[in-house]
């Protein structure tokens, strides 16, 4: 089965086409600047060089049509006809409390994703546009949705509730949802496989450290607690997000700086974190480079960033009453040996003994970075959210085709 995976943003659309017989990627690419002048389609057919096409792409429906044209292009295509696409899987950021697992797209599911627009006003509408765009181009092809929040729906109330009047939870569903769930799920299973132990017997802390960053306590294969909250702003210090802070800072800043609520919100999401403290960049590579050439603000930003990760690892080891492994993933987690070293240095009391040579190795494979005698392991495991979306889509579509299946099933919890 060929499965097309789509990650649709407000002005962009990323895609990967999988052949699920061997999970190989037939092609991948992205459309950028949708709705603006000169949109760009970048397409990588298999192992051949990237092709770029600049044209006017006014909406997501046109973007999907252009992608389909490219996938069946006589020179750069990888498919004979668009009918060779048998299923489409979408990434959806927010599934609220309605979705504890991936589901096939049905009218009820679409209604529910729309109902959740309030919780993810930047993301969910863009994902919905992607779903509709596929519907108009490939009306007979089944679609599935995979939610960033779904993996965290196993958290107990003591982890997901905030200590504020409970009416706010009852009326408005204000609670911790957590994000990066698709990645954490994939990475925990890969880590268990690498360790040769069932995930159901492990206590893991997964550190997904990219532009956005979170730590998750994965207890016996399920999310027990996670650092991002109702929105991705909470928890670790990130590229441009503040992470945890005293909520009283918000009204105080509004008063002192004469800012609006929206301006403070934008400050905390877009102008804080590594960028604000270093005064240099939100990109860890540039911060490390500046730190190594003696820049003190960069050093402070790096220290704060590493310190928060270490604090969360310690907290989650306590929350789970034990720890088998810490797993680093995503852009910074997979690539920055300096950051991993700084985080692990303060965790020897937990039984994490870093092996510097192993930590310095670069490879696209899961690997151990602690010494052989280390009581708790630290691993680097490359994440692959697209592959997990393709796998879930394949499984749901295959299940719906079995004779005993009662039609498009899997509408998730409460929908
Ligand atoms: P996103 O959260 O956007 O998916 P990624 O997981 O792709 O982000 O991570 C992107 C970030 O990874 C970049 O902003 C950069 O800071 C960081 N990064 C990538 N390569 C390196 C590296 N070699 N060393 C340190 N940081 C890196």
XYZ file of C-alpha atoms and ligand atoms in Angstrom:
442
model
C 0.000 0.000 0.000
C 1.282 3.491 -0.870
C 0.538 5.998 1.883
C 0.917 9.752 1.455
C 1.714 11.574 4.719
C 0.795 15.247 4.900
C 1.737 17.892 7.447
C -0.240 20.947 6.540
C 0.566 24.382 7.992
C -1.138 27.710 7.362
C 1.060 28.588 4.374
C 2.966 25.357 3.856
C 2.406 21.672 3.175
C 5.028 18.953 3.713
C 4.597 15.486 2.242
C 6.217 12.039 2.210
C 5.057 9.115 0.091
C 5.684 5.678 1.645
C 5.598 2.228 0.091
C 4.374 0.307 3.142
C 5.615 -3.057 1.839
C 9.091 -2.117 3.057
C 8.362 1.323 4.586
C 10.601 2.960 1.987
C 10.146 6.622 1.060
C 9.266 6.931 -2.631
C 9.321 10.728 -2.636
C 9.083 13.693 -0.299
C 8.863 17.437 -0.497
C 7.141 20.625 0.570
C 5.125 23.499 -0.761
C 5.910 26.864 0.802
C 4.350 30.323 0.555
C 0.862 29.013 -0.241
C -1.437 31.988 -0.898
C 1.489 34.386 -1.444
C 3.125 35.422 -4.685
C 5.666 32.941 -6.073
C 4.964 29.750 -4.121
C 7.706 27.121 -4.149
C 7.288 23.384 -4.583
C 10.441 21.418 -3.678
C 10.228 17.755 -4.593
C 12.724 14.954 -3.938
C 11.918 11.886 -6.038
C 13.522 8.896 -4.274
C 17.272 9.249 -4.266
C 17.310 11.622 -7.211
C 18.177 15.332 -6.810
C 15.592 17.834 -5.601
C 13.439 19.620 -8.183
C 12.087 23.131 -7.475
C 9.144 24.734 -9.179
C 8.022 28.307 -8.570
C 4.419 29.158 -9.454
C 1.319 30.810 -8.047
C -0.356 28.442 -5.574
C -3.298 30.291 -4.092
C -4.710 27.642 -1.747
C -4.146 24.188 -0.254
C -6.388 22.458 -2.827
C -4.118 23.734 -5.590
C -1.042 22.788 -3.516
C -2.253 19.181 -3.195
C -3.029 19.073 -6.922
C 0.496 20.299 -7.710
C 1.967 17.646 -5.408
C -0.104 14.931 -7.126
C 0.998 16.259 -10.544
C 4.610 16.048 -9.375
C 4.208 12.517 -7.965
C 2.919 11.353 -11.382
C 5.187 13.625 -13.457
C 6.680 11.883 -16.485
C 10.246 12.871 -15.540
C 10.214 13.488 -11.779
C 7.255 11.338 -10.783
C 7.380 8.051 -8.865
C 3.819 6.823 -9.528
C 2.032 5.788 -12.715
C -1.264 7.410 -11.737
C -2.712 9.122 -8.665
C -4.807 5.995 -8.125
C -1.608 4.373 -6.858
C -2.083 6.406 -3.645
C -4.227 4.184 -1.453
C -4.392 6.193 1.760
C -3.458 9.606 3.147
C -2.368 10.285 6.740
C -2.368 13.755 8.301
C -0.579 15.178 11.303
C -3.006 17.072 13.551
C -1.559 19.013 16.486
C -4.534 19.080 18.868
C -6.946 16.243 19.522
C -8.124 17.637 22.881
C -9.713 15.009 25.116
C -11.637 13.601 22.177
C -8.874 11.558 20.587
C -6.714 9.121 22.497
C -5.601 7.403 19.297
C -5.306 7.896 15.540
C -8.567 7.606 13.616
C -9.934 7.459 10.093
C -11.442 10.710 8.856
C -15.263 10.693 9.019
C -17.744 13.602 9.060
C -17.905 13.278 12.888
C -14.108 13.390 13.188
C -13.946 16.513 11.036
C -16.619 18.159 13.159
C -14.659 17.356 16.312
C -11.368 18.713 14.875
C -13.259 21.931 14.036
C -14.645 22.070 17.576
C -11.033 22.018 18.809
C -9.985 25.079 16.761
C -10.099 27.191 19.934
C -7.415 25.062 21.602
C -5.005 25.233 18.636
C -6.039 28.291 16.614
C -2.875 28.368 14.518
C -2.582 24.655 13.783
C -5.905 22.830 13.614
C -7.516 25.081 10.965
C -4.457 24.566 8.748
C -4.671 20.778 9.183
C -8.379 20.879 8.321
C -7.558 22.767 5.125
C -5.144 19.970 4.205
C -7.785 17.306 4.832
C -10.349 19.132 2.671
C -7.764 19.700 -0.062
C -7.065 15.956 -0.251
C -10.796 15.246 -0.231
C -11.344 17.439 -3.273
C -8.415 15.955 -5.186
C -8.727 12.299 -4.128
C -12.402 11.895 -3.118
C -12.301 8.092 -2.882
C -9.083 7.721 -0.918
C -9.411 7.011 2.836
C -7.693 9.490 5.151
C -6.476 9.122 8.721
C -5.480 11.683 11.331
C -2.687 11.262 13.881
C -2.713 13.668 16.827
C 0.310 15.164 18.662
C -1.724 15.071 21.884
C -3.171 11.534 21.647
C -0.253 9.681 23.255
C -0.590 11.842 26.379
C -4.251 10.991 26.962
C -3.078 8.249 29.363
C -1.842 10.831 31.912
C -3.619 10.601 35.277
C -5.608 13.638 36.516
C -2.877 14.365 39.075
C -0.564 15.051 36.116
C -2.947 16.796 33.760
C -4.977 19.051 36.058
C -3.874 22.552 37.011
C -4.487 23.684 40.589
C -7.056 26.303 39.580
C -10.850 26.300 40.070
C -12.101 23.019 38.609
C -14.957 24.811 36.890
C -12.384 25.991 34.341
C -11.610 22.392 33.481
C -15.274 21.392 33.380
C -16.406 24.359 31.308
C -13.419 25.044 29.083
C -11.285 21.905 29.281
C -8.339 23.890 30.648
C -5.794 21.173 31.465
C -2.413 19.795 30.389
C -2.582 18.049 26.994
C 1.079 17.749 26.040
C 2.504 17.662 22.511
C 5.185 15.789 20.509
C 3.185 12.633 21.350
C 3.717 10.979 17.961
C 7.455 11.429 18.328
C 7.553 10.273 21.960
C 5.526 7.160 21.110
C 7.812 6.279 18.181
C 11.010 7.005 20.103
C 9.962 5.030 23.219
C 9.221 1.961 21.123
C 12.504 2.306 19.210
C 14.399 2.735 22.494
C 12.779 -0.408 23.963
C 13.629 -2.350 20.828
C 17.214 -1.098 21.011
C 17.474 -2.095 24.686
C 15.944 -5.499 23.860
C 13.231 -5.078 26.509
C 9.457 -4.694 26.239
C 8.391 -1.064 26.513
C 5.756 -2.201 29.028
C 8.581 -2.960 31.480
C 10.467 0.340 31.184
C 10.598 3.723 32.901
C 11.811 6.260 30.337
C 12.225 10.001 30.136
C 12.013 11.080 26.502
C 13.572 14.479 25.799
C 12.273 15.766 22.461
C 14.544 18.769 22.011
C 13.994 20.663 18.748
C 12.822 24.228 18.165
C 9.970 23.245 20.438
C 11.151 21.099 23.352
C 9.514 18.807 25.884
C 10.304 16.037 28.351
C 7.883 13.152 28.877
C 7.787 10.535 31.630
C 6.929 7.309 29.786
C 5.895 4.732 32.345
C 5.474 1.197 30.968
C 4.941 2.510 27.427
C 2.390 5.169 28.393
C 2.661 8.887 28.962
C 2.549 9.554 32.704
C 3.466 13.249 32.655
C 4.824 15.723 30.144
C 6.291 19.207 30.341
C 4.189 20.984 27.685
C 0.771 21.990 28.929
C -2.510 23.203 27.532
C -0.355 24.841 24.855
C 3.271 24.169 23.848
C 4.465 27.190 25.870
C 4.902 25.410 29.202
C 7.898 23.435 30.431
C 11.434 23.564 29.074
C 13.159 26.659 27.778
C 12.920 26.519 23.970
C 14.253 28.282 20.870
C 11.883 31.245 21.203
C 9.465 30.134 23.970
C 9.976 30.956 27.636
C 8.782 27.639 29.064
C 7.817 27.629 32.776
C 7.410 30.988 34.461
C 5.437 32.562 37.294
C 2.032 33.442 35.747
C 2.035 36.665 37.806
C 4.745 37.936 35.437
C 2.082 38.373 32.760
C -0.077 41.052 34.470
C 3.040 42.635 35.997
C 4.682 43.047 32.569
C 1.463 44.335 31.046
C 1.365 47.064 33.693
C 5.032 47.959 33.749
C 5.641 47.926 30.001
C 2.163 49.076 28.972
C 1.794 46.090 26.686
C -1.376 44.345 25.558
C -2.147 40.745 26.444
C -1.478 39.756 22.839
C 1.904 41.461 22.882
C 2.940 39.603 26.041
C 1.670 36.347 24.564
C 3.727 36.962 21.457
C 6.780 37.880 23.584
C 6.561 34.602 25.517
C 6.070 32.480 22.389
C 8.251 34.185 19.810
C 10.777 36.438 21.519
C 11.873 34.508 24.597
C 13.877 31.324 25.262
C 17.360 30.864 23.781
C 16.831 33.826 21.478
C 16.064 36.276 24.292
C 18.680 35.145 26.795
C 21.536 34.716 24.318
C 20.567 37.799 22.312
C 22.012 35.891 19.366
C 19.757 33.215 17.961
C 17.073 30.618 18.652
C 19.266 28.067 16.881
C 21.320 25.969 19.292
C 24.173 25.648 16.764
C 24.708 29.413 16.718
C 24.386 29.707 20.494
C 26.999 26.977 21.056
C 29.325 28.573 18.514
C 29.047 31.961 20.263
C 29.534 30.324 23.660
C 32.678 28.585 22.450
C 34.058 31.909 21.279
C 33.557 33.353 24.746
C 30.145 35.048 24.577
C 28.785 35.161 28.143
C 25.095 35.642 27.246
C 25.292 32.596 25.020
C 26.859 30.605 27.860
C 24.100 31.658 30.253
C 21.382 30.744 27.720
C 22.989 27.330 27.174
C 23.302 26.728 30.926
C 19.680 27.647 31.596
C 18.513 25.449 28.718
C 20.474 22.406 29.933
C 19.560 23.022 33.584
C 15.825 22.921 32.871
C 16.134 19.615 31.020
C 18.127 18.158 33.929
C 15.493 19.362 36.425
C 12.693 17.693 34.471
C 14.610 14.424 34.166
C 15.108 14.418 37.947
C 11.458 15.293 38.568
C 10.188 12.560 36.277
C 12.530 9.946 37.759
C 10.889 10.813 41.090
C 7.390 10.822 39.550
C 7.921 7.268 38.219
C 9.870 6.118 41.295
C 12.739 5.019 39.088
C 14.366 5.355 35.704
C 15.756 2.889 33.164
C 16.784 5.254 30.385
C 16.849 8.863 29.228
C 16.253 9.215 25.503
C 17.327 12.258 23.471
C 15.634 13.010 20.163
C 14.798 15.774 17.586
C 17.077 18.455 16.100
C 19.041 19.469 19.194
C 18.640 16.167 21.087
C 19.983 14.103 18.194
C 22.734 16.467 17.089
C 24.143 18.403 20.024
C 26.651 16.255 21.933
C 27.641 19.359 23.936
C 24.082 19.813 25.227
C 23.636 16.111 26.037
C 26.927 16.158 27.935
C 25.917 19.191 29.984
C 22.525 17.660 30.831
C 23.958 14.293 31.852
C 26.891 15.712 33.839
C 24.631 16.561 36.746
C 22.802 13.246 36.771
C 25.488 10.890 38.040
C 23.526 10.530 41.304
C 20.756 8.885 39.271
C 23.236 6.407 37.820
C 23.872 8.057 34.439
C 27.543 7.673 33.478
C 28.113 9.325 30.106
C 30.689 7.825 27.728
C 32.146 10.855 25.948
C 33.394 8.935 22.915
C 29.979 7.322 22.391
C 28.288 10.682 22.917
C 30.425 12.242 20.181
C 29.498 9.623 17.550
C 27.079 10.785 14.848
C 24.781 8.350 13.109
C 21.190 8.191 12.034
C 20.643 5.068 14.145
C 19.562 4.576 17.772
C 22.642 4.405 19.966
C 23.835 4.210 23.553
C 25.820 7.168 24.913
C 26.438 5.907 28.460
C 29.265 3.646 29.653
C 28.719 -0.117 29.885
C 28.405 -0.149 33.686
C 25.967 2.799 33.809
C 22.959 1.900 36.022
C 20.667 4.109 33.925
C 21.165 4.237 30.141
C 21.138 7.378 28.010
C 20.295 6.921 24.344
C 20.047 8.984 21.202
C 17.120 7.813 19.082
C 16.282 9.611 15.830
C 12.608 10.500 15.690
C 10.416 9.783 12.674
C 6.926 11.186 13.122
C 6.069 10.724 9.435
C 6.776 6.989 9.575
C 4.534 6.576 12.604
C 1.756 8.512 10.802
C 2.204 6.233 7.763
C 2.089 3.116 9.974
C -1.060 4.217 11.826
C -2.760 5.168 8.546
C -1.852 1.841 6.968
C -3.119 -0.095 10.008
C -6.424 1.798 10.197
C -7.133 1.496 6.471
C -6.162 -2.207 6.400
C -8.421 -2.853 9.443
C -11.359 -1.058 7.825
C -11.022 -3.347 4.814
C -11.195 -6.618 6.751
C -14.601 -8.348 6.413
C -15.358 -8.290 10.169
C -14.709 -4.510 10.340
C -17.887 -2.501 10.792
C -16.979 0.279 8.361
C -14.705 3.202 9.102
C -14.018 2.452 12.733
C -11.716 3.983 15.326
C -13.507 7.208 16.086
C -11.484 7.499 19.270
C -12.484 8.220 22.813
C -15.674 10.188 23.151
C -16.328 10.918 19.481
P 11.205 21.440 15.012
O 10.856 21.618 16.448
O 11.007 22.667 14.185
O 10.698 20.167 14.384
P 13.813 20.180 14.845
O 13.543 18.998 15.681
O 14.044 19.968 13.385
O 12.766 21.332 15.052
O 15.078 20.925 15.459
C 15.561 22.092 14.866
C 16.655 22.650 15.720
O 17.681 21.668 15.890
C 17.374 23.839 15.092
O 16.763 25.052 15.427
C 18.742 23.753 15.704
O 18.768 24.592 16.841
C 18.886 22.343 16.190
N 20.027 21.661 15.577
C 20.108 21.043 14.397
N 21.365 20.545 14.207
C 22.073 20.854 15.305
C 23.419 20.634 15.733
N 24.289 19.990 14.969
N 23.775 21.097 16.944
C 22.895 21.761 17.708
N 21.638 22.001 17.374
C 21.211 21.558 16.189
